Coordinates of C-alpha atoms and ligand atoms in Angstrom, one line a residue:
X3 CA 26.1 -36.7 -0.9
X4 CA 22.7 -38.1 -0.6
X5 CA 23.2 -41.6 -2.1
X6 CA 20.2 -43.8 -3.2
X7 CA 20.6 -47.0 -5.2
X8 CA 17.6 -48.3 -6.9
X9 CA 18.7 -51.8 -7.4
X10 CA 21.4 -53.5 -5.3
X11 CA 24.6 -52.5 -4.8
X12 CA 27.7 -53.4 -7.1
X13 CA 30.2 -55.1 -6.5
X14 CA 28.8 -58.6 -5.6
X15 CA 28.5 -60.7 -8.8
X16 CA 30.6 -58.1 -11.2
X17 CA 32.2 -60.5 -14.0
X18 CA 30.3 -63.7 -12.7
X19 CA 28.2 -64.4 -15.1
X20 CA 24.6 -66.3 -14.2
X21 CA 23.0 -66.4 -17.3
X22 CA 23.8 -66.4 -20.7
X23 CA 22.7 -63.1 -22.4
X24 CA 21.8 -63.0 -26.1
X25 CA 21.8 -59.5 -26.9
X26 CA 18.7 -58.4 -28.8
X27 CA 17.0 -61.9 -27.6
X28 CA 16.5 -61.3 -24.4
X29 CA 16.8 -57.8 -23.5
X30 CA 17.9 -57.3 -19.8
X31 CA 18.5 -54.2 -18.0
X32 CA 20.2 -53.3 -14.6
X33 CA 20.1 -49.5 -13.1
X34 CA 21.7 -47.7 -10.6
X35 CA 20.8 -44.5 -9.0
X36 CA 22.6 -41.5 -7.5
X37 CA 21.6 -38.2 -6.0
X38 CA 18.6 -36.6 -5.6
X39 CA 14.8 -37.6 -5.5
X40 CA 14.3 -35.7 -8.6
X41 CA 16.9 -38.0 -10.1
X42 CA 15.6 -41.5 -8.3
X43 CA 12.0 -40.4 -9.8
X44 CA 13.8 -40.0 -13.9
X45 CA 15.2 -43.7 -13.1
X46 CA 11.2 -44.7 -12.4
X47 CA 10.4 -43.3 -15.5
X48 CA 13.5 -44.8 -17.4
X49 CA 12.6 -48.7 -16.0
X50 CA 8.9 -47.9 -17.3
X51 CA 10.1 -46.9 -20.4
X52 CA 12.8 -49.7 -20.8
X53 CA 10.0 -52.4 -19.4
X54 CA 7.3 -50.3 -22.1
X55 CA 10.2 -51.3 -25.1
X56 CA 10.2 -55.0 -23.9
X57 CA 13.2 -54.9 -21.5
X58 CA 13.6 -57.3 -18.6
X59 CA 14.7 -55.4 -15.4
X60 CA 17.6 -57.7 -13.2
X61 CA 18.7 -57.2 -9.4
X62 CA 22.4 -57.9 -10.4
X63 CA 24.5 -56.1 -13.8
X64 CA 26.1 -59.3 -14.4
X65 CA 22.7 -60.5 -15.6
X66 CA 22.1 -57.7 -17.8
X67 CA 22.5 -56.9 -21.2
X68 CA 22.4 -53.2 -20.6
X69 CA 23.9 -51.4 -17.6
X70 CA 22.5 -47.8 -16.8
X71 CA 24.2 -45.3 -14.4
X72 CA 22.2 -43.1 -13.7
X73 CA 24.5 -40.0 -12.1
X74 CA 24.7 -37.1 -9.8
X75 CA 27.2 -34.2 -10.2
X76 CA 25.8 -31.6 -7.6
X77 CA 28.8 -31.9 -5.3
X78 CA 32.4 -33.6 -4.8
X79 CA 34.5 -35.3 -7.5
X80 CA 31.6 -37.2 -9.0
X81 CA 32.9 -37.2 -12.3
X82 CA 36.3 -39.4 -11.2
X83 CA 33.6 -41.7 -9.6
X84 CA 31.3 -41.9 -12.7
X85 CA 34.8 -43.4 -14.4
X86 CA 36.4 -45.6 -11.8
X87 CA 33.0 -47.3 -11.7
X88 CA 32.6 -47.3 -15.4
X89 CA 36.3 -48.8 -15.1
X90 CA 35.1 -51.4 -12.9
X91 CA 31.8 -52.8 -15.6
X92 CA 35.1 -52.9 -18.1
X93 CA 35.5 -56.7 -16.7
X94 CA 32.1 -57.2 -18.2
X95 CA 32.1 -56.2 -21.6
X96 CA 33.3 -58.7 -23.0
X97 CA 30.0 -60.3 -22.4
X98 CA 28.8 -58.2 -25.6
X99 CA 27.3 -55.7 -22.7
X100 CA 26.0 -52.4 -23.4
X101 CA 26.7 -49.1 -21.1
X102 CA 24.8 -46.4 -20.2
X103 CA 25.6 -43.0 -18.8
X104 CA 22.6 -41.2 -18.1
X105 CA 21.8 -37.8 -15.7
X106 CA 23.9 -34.7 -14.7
X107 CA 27.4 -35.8 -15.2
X108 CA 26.6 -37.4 -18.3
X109 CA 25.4 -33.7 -19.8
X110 CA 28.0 -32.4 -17.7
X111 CA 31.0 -34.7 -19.3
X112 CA 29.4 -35.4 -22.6
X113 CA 31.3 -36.7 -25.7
X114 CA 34.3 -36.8 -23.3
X115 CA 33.1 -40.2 -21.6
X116 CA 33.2 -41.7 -24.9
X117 CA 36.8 -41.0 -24.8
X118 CA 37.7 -42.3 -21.8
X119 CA 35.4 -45.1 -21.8
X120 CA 34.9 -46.1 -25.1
X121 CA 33.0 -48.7 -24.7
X122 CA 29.9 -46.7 -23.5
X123 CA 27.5 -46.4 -25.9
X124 CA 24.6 -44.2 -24.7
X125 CA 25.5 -40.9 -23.3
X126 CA 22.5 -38.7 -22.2
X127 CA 21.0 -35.9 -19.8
X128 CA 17.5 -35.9 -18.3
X129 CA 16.1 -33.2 -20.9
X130 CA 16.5 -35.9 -23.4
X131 CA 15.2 -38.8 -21.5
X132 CA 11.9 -38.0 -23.9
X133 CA 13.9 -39.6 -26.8
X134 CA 14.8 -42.8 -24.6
X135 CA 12.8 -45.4 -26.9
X136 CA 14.7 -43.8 -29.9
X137 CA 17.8 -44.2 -28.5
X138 CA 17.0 -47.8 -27.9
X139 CA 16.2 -48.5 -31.1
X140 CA 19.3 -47.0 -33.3
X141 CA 21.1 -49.4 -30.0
X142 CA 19.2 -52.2 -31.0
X143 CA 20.1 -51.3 -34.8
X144 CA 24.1 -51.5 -33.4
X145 CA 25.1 -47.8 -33.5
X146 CA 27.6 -47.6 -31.1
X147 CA 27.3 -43.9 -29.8
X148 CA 24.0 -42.3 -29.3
X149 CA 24.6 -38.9 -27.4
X150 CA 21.3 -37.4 -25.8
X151 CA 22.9 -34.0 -24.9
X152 CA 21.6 -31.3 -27.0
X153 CA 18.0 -30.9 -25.7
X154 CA 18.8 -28.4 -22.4
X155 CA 16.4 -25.7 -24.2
X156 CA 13.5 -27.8 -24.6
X157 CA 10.0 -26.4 -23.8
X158 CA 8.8 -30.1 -23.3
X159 CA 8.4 -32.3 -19.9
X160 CA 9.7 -36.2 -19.4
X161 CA 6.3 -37.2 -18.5
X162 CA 5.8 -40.7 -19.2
X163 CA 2.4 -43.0 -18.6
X164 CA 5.3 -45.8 -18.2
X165 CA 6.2 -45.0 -14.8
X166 CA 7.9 -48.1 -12.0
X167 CA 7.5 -46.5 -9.1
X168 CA 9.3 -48.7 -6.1
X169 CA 6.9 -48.0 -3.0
X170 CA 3.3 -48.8 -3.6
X171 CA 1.6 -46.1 -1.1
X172 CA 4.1 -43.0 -1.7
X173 CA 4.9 -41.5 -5.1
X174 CA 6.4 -38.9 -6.7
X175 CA 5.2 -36.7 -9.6
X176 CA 7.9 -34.3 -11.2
X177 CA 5.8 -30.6 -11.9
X178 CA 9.3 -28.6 -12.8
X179 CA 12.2 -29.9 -14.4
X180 CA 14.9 -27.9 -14.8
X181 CA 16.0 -24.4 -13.1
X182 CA 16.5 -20.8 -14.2
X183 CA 18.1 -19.3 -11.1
X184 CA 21.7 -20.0 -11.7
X185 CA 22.7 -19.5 -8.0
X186 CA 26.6 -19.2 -8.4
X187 CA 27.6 -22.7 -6.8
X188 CA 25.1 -24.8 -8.7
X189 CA 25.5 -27.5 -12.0
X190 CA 22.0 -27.8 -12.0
X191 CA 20.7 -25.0 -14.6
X192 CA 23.8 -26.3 -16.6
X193 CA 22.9 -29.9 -16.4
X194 CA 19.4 -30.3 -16.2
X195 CA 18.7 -27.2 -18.7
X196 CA 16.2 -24.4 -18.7
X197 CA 12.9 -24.5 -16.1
X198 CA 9.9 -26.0 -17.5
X199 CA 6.5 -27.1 -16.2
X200 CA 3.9 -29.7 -16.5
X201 CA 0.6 -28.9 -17.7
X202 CA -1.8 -29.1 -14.4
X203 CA -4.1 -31.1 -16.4
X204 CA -1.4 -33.8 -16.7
X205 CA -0.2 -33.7 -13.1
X206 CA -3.9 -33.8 -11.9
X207 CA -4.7 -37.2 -14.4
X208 CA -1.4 -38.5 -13.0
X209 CA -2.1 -38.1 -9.2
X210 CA -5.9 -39.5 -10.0
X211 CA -4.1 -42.4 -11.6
X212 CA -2.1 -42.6 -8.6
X213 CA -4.5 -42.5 -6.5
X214 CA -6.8 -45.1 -8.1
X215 CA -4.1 -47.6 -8.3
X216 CA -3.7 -47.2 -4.5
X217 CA -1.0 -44.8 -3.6
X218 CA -2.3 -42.5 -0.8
X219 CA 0.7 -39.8 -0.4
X220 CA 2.1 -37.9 -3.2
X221 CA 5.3 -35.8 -3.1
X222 CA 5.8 -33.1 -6.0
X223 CA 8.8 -32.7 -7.2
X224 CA 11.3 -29.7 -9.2
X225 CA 14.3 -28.6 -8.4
X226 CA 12.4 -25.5 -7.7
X227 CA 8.9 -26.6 -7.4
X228 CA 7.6 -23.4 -6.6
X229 CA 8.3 -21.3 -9.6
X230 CA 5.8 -23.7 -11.0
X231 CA 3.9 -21.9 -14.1
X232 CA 0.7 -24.0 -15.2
X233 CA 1.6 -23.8 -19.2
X234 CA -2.2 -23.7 -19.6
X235 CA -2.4 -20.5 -17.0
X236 CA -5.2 -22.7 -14.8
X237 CA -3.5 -23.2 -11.9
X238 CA -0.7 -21.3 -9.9
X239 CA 1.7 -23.7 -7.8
X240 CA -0.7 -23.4 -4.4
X241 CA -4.1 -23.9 -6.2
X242 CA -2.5 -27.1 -7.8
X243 CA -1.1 -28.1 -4.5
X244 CA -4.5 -28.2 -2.8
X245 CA -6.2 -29.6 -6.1
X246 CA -3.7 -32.5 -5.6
X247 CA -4.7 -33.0 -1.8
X248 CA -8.5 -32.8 -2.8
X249 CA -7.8 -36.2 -5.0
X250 CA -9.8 -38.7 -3.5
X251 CA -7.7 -41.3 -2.1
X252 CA -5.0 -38.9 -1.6
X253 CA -4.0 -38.8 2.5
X254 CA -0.9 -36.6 1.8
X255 CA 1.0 -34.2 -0.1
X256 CA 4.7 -33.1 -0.1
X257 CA 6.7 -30.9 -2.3
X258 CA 9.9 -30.4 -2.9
X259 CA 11.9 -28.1 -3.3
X260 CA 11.0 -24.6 -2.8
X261 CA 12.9 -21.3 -3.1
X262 CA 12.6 -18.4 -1.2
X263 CA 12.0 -16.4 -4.1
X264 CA 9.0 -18.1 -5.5
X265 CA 7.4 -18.7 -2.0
X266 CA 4.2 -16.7 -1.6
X267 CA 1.6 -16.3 1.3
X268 CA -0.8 -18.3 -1.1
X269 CA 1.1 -21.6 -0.2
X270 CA 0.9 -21.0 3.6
X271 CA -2.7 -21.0 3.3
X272 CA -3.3 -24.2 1.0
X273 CA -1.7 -25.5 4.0
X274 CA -4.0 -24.0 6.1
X275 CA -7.0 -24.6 4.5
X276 CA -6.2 -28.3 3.0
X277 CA -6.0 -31.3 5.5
X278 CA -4.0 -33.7 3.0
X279 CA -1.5 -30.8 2.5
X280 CA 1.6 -32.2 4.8
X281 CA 2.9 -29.7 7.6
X282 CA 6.2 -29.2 6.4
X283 CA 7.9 -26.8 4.3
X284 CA 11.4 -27.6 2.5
X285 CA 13.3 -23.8 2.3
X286 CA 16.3 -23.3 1.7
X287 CA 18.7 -20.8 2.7
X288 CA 21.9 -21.5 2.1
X289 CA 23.6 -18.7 4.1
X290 CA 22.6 -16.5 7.2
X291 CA 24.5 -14.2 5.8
X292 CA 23.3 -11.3 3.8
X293 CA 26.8 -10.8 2.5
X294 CA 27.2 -14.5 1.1
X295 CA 23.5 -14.6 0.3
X296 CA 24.4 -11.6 -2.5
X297 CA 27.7 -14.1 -3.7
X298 CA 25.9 -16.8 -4.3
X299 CA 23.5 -14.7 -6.2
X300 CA 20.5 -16.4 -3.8
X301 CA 18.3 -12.7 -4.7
X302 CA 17.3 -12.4 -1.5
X303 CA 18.8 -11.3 1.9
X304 CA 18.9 -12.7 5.7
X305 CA 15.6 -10.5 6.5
X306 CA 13.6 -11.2 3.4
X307 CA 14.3 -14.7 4.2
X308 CA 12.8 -14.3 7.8
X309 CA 10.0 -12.6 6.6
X310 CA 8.5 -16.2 5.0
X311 CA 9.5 -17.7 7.9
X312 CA 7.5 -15.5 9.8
X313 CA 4.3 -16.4 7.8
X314 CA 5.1 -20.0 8.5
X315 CA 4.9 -19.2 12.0
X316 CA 1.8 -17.8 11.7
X317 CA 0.0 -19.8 10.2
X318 CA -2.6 -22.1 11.7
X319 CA -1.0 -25.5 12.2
X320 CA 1.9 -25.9 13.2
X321 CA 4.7 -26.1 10.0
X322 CA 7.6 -27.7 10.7
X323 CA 10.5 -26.1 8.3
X324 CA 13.6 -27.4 7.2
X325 CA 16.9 -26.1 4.7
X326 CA 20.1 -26.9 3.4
X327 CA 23.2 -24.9 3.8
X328 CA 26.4 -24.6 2.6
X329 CA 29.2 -23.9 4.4
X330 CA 32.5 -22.5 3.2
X331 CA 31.5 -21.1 0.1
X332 CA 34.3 -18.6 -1.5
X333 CA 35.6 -16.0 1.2
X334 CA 32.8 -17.1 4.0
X335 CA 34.3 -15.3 7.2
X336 CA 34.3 -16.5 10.4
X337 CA 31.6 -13.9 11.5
X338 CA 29.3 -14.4 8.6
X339 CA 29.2 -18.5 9.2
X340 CA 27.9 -17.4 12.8
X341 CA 25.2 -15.8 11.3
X342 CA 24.2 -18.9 9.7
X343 CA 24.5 -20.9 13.1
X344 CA 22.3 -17.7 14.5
X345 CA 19.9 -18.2 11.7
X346 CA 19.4 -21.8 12.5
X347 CA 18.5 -20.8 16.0
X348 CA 16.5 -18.3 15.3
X349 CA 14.4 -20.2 12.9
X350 CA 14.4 -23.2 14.8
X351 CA 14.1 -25.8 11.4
X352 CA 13.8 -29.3 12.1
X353 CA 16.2 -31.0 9.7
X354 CA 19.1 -29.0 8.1
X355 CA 21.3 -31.0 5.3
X356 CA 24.2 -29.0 5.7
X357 CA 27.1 -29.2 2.8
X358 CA 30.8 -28.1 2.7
X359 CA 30.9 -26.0 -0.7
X360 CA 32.5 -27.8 -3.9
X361 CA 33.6 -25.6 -6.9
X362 CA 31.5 -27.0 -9.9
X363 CA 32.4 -27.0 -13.5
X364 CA 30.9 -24.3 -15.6
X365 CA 29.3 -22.5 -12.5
X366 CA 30.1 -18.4 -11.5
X367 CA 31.7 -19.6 -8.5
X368 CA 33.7 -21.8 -10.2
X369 CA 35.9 -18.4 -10.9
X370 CA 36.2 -17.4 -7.6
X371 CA 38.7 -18.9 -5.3
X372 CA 38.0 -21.7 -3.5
X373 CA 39.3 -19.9 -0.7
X374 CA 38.7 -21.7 2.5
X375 CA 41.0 -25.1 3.0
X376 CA 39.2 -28.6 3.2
X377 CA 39.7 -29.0 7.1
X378 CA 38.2 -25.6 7.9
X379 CA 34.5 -26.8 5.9
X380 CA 34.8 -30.0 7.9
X381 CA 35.2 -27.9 11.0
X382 CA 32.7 -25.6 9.7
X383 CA 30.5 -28.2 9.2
X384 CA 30.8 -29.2 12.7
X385 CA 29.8 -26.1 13.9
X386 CA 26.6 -26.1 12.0
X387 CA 25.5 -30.3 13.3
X388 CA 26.3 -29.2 16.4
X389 CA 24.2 -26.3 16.7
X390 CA 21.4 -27.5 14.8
X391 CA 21.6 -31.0 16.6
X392 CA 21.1 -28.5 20.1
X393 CA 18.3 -27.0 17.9
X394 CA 16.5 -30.3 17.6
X395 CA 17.3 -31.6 20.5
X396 CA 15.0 -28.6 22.1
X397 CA 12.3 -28.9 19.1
X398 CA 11.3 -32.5 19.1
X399 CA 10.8 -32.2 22.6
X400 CA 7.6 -30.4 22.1
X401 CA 6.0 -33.6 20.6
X402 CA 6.5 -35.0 24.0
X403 CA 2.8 -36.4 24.6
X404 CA 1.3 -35.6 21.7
X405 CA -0.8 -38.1 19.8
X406 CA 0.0 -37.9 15.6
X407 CA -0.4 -39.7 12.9
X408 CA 1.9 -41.7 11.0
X409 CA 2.1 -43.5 8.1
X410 CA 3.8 -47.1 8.3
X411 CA 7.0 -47.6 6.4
X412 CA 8.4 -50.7 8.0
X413 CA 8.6 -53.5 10.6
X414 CA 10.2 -55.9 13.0
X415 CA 8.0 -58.6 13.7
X416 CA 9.9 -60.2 16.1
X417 CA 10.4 -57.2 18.1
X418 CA 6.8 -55.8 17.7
X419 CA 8.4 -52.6 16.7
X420 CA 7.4 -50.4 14.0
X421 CA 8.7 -47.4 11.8
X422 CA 6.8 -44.9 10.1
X423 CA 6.9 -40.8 9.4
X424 CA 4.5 -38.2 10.8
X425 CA 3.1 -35.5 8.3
X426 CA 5.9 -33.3 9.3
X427 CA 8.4 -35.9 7.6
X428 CA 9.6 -37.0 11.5
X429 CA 10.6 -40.6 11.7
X430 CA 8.2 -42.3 14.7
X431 CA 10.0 -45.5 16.1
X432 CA 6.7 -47.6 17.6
X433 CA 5.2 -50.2 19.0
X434 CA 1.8 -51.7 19.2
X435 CA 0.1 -53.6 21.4
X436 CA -1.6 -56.0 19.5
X437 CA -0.2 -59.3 18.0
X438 CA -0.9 -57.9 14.3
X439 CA 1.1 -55.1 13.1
X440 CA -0.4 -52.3 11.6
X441 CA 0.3 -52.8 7.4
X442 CA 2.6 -50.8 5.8
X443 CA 0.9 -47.9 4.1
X444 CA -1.2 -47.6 6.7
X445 CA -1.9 -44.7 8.9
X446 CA -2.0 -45.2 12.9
X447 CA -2.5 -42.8 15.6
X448 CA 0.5 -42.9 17.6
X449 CA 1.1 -41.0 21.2
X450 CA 4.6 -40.0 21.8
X451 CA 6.5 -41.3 24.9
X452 CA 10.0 -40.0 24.2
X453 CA 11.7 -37.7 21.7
X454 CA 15.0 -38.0 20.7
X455 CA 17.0 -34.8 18.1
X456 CA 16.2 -36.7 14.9
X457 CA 13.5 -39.1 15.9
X458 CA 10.7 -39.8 17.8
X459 CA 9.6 -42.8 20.0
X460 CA 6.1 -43.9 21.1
X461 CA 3.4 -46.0 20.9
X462 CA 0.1 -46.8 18.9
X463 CA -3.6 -45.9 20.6
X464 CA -6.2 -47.6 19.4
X465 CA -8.7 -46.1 17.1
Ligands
5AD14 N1 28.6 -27.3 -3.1 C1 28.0 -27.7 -2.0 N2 26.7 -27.8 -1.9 C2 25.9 -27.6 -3.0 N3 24.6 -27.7 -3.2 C3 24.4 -27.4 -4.5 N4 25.5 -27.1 -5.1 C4 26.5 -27.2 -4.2 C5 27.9 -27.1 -4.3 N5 28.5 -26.7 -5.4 C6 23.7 -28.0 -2.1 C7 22.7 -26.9 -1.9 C8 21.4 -27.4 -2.5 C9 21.5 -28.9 -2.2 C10 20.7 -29.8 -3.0 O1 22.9 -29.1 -2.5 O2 22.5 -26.7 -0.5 O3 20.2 -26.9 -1.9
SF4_15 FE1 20.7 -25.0 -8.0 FE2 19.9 -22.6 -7.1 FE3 18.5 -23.8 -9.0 FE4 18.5 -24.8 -6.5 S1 17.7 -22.8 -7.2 S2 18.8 -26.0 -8.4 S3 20.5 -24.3 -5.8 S4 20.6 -23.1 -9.2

């Protein structure tokens, strides 16, 4: 599971208590984040929101008055998780602390966390996020339970003016929430509720906000960005992808994440024809298999699949493509999880997250046997790193030389070395010649000197 904490880690400081909190006085708040961007993005939104209603954000939950969990269910046992952690804050409520469970295993689990964690009092899922400042309020009032949980067929968006975001030159601007597509190993259309989509008009006032306040890269988000449909019929997904790169200000754009269904020809040539547009596409295949492809109800098959690949390839610059796939999904022979390791090869994608299958409450696949023992995915798994790592291994080589350019995302002074990513999302480990380094958010052209199968190494020319 990709993990990502917003504030520190736990742990450190649980039951200690630093300062005295006055509940309703002085209104503190401490959040932590699992799981997807999409879900690291709703926490933004959820400190702007808390900060909006005149709540103080703290580094460490033994300072707040409000603890917010902000949770992932999209593979392994994250529910037990959810409750041993909610188990460990028990220490602390005697400290007349409030809980919050918030995000997919909160919809997923519902009034059932209540029971086994009574002390809980706000249990909600990201299509009600909208009613967050209500919620506060019947808090502040002392209700004890406020569920959130009964909004999954709203037409409306969680788009809030309030956003925190973390980094100050990169941002993300959710287009789609939700997901219609109900592949047959996924929580997601059952936890985040039916697809909707931003207005373009709001997205582009948001990315020209953006941009004015200084970000310069801009990553759209959905949990199928692609099937974006402009409420307002103005726009279709590509001509709002290259409105967004013709923001002034704006140096690049990202999205994330597409389905081969939805992906058209149009998008390849945004990329062609807009500079800001990053080279890189995010797709998805899950399976090289045709076979498992059908199971998981993916709609589309091994060649149709190829086929966008193939008008990747063609395209002018050079796109670098990467997927996810899931390995050991119900009744996954031998032979058909070779196709996938002849898919990868074929393709030749620069990044695969690769994920032994987990049977998911509520989904289709849930009812099918969970036929393949734990060891064979990890070996599975195996297979797939290590032909993909081979794959890579062979790609980045061809960056050997070449001179790109890369936005800064960190330093070590003492070293002289800097880290940043290329517009194909490659981390480039550098370093510069002169005594200043280059600022973080800032863009230098960097010639590569040696290439590694998940990074590259070089140094900056100057220019
Ligand atoms: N088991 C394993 N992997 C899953 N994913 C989604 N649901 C499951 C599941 N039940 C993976 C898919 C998806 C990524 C975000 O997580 O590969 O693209
Ligand atoms: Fe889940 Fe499939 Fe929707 Fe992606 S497209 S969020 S994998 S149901």
């Amino acid at each position: 599971m990709r993990l990502r904490t917003l504030s520190g880690g736990a742990g450190e400081g649980v039951g200690q208590r630093r300062s005295t909190i006055y509940w309703g006085v002085e209104k503190t708040f401490y959040i932590e984040t699992f799981g997807c961007q999409m879900n690291a993005h709703d926490s933004e939104k959820v400190i702007g929101t808390l900060e909006h209603e005149g709540y103080m954000r703290v580094q460490d939950e033994a300072d707040a008055g409000l603890i917010l969990y902000n949770t992932c269910s999209i593979r392994d046992k994250a529910e037990q998780k959810v409750f041993h952690r909610l188990n460990e804050y028990k220490r602390l409520q005697g400290e007349g602390k409030r809980f919050a469970v918030l995000g997919c295993v909160a919809q997923q689990e519902g009034e059932k966390i209540f029971e086994k964690a009574p002390y809980v009092s706000i249990v909600s899922g990201s299509a009600s996020y909208r009613k967050l400042p209500e919620m506060l309020a019947r808090l502040e009032a002392g209700e004890k339970r406020i569920t959130g949980l009964d909004d999954r067929q709203t037409e409306e968006t969680f788009d809030t003016e309030f956003t925190s975001r973390t980094n100050p030159h990169r941002g993300y601007i959710t287009i789609v929430e939700g997901c219609d597509k109900f592949c047959a190993y996924c929580v997601v259309p059952y936890t985040r509720g039916k697809e909707r989509s931003r207005a373009s008009d709001s997205v582009m006032a948001e990315a020209r906000r953006m941009a004015d306040a200084g970000f310069t890269e801009i990553q759209l988000l959905g949990q199928n960005v692609n099937s974006y449909r402009d409420p307002s019929g103005k726009m279709t997904f590509a001509e709002l992808l290259a409105a967004v790169g013709c923001v002034a200000g704006i140096r690049r754009v990202r999205f994330t994440t597409s389905h081969p269904r939805d992906f058209t020809r149009e998008i390849v040539q945004a990329i062609d024809a807009v500079p800001t547009l990053c080279d890189h596409v995010h797709l998805p295949v899950q399976s090289g298999s045709t076979r498992v492809l059908a199971a998981m109800n993916r709609e589309y098959t091994r060649e149709w699949y190829l086929e966008r690949i193939a008008w990747i390839k063609a395209a002018r610059r050079e796109i670098s493509m990467t997927s996810d796939i899931i390995v050991g999904f119900p009744g996954e022979t031998e032979a058909e999880l070779e196709e996938t390791a002849t898919l990868l090869e074929e393709v030749k994608y620069d990044a695969v997250f690769c994920f032994k299958y987990s049977s998911r409450p509520n989904t289709p696949a849930m009812g099918m046997a969970d036929s393949i023992a734990e060891e064979e995915k990890v070996r599975r798994l195996q297979v797939i790193l290590d032909r993909q790592r081979e794959v890579q291994r062979k790609g980045y080589a061809r960056h050997l030389g070449q001179v790109m350019e890369v936005m800064v995302e960190g330093h070590n002074a003492s070293r002289g070395q800097v880290v940043g990513r290329s517009s194909q999302n490659k981390t480039v480990n550098f370093t510069v010649k002169q005594p200043i380094l280059p600022a973080l958010g800032s863009y230098p052209m960097v010639r590569i000197t040696e290439t590694f199968p998940n990074s590259l190494v070089g140094e900056a020319v100057a220019g």
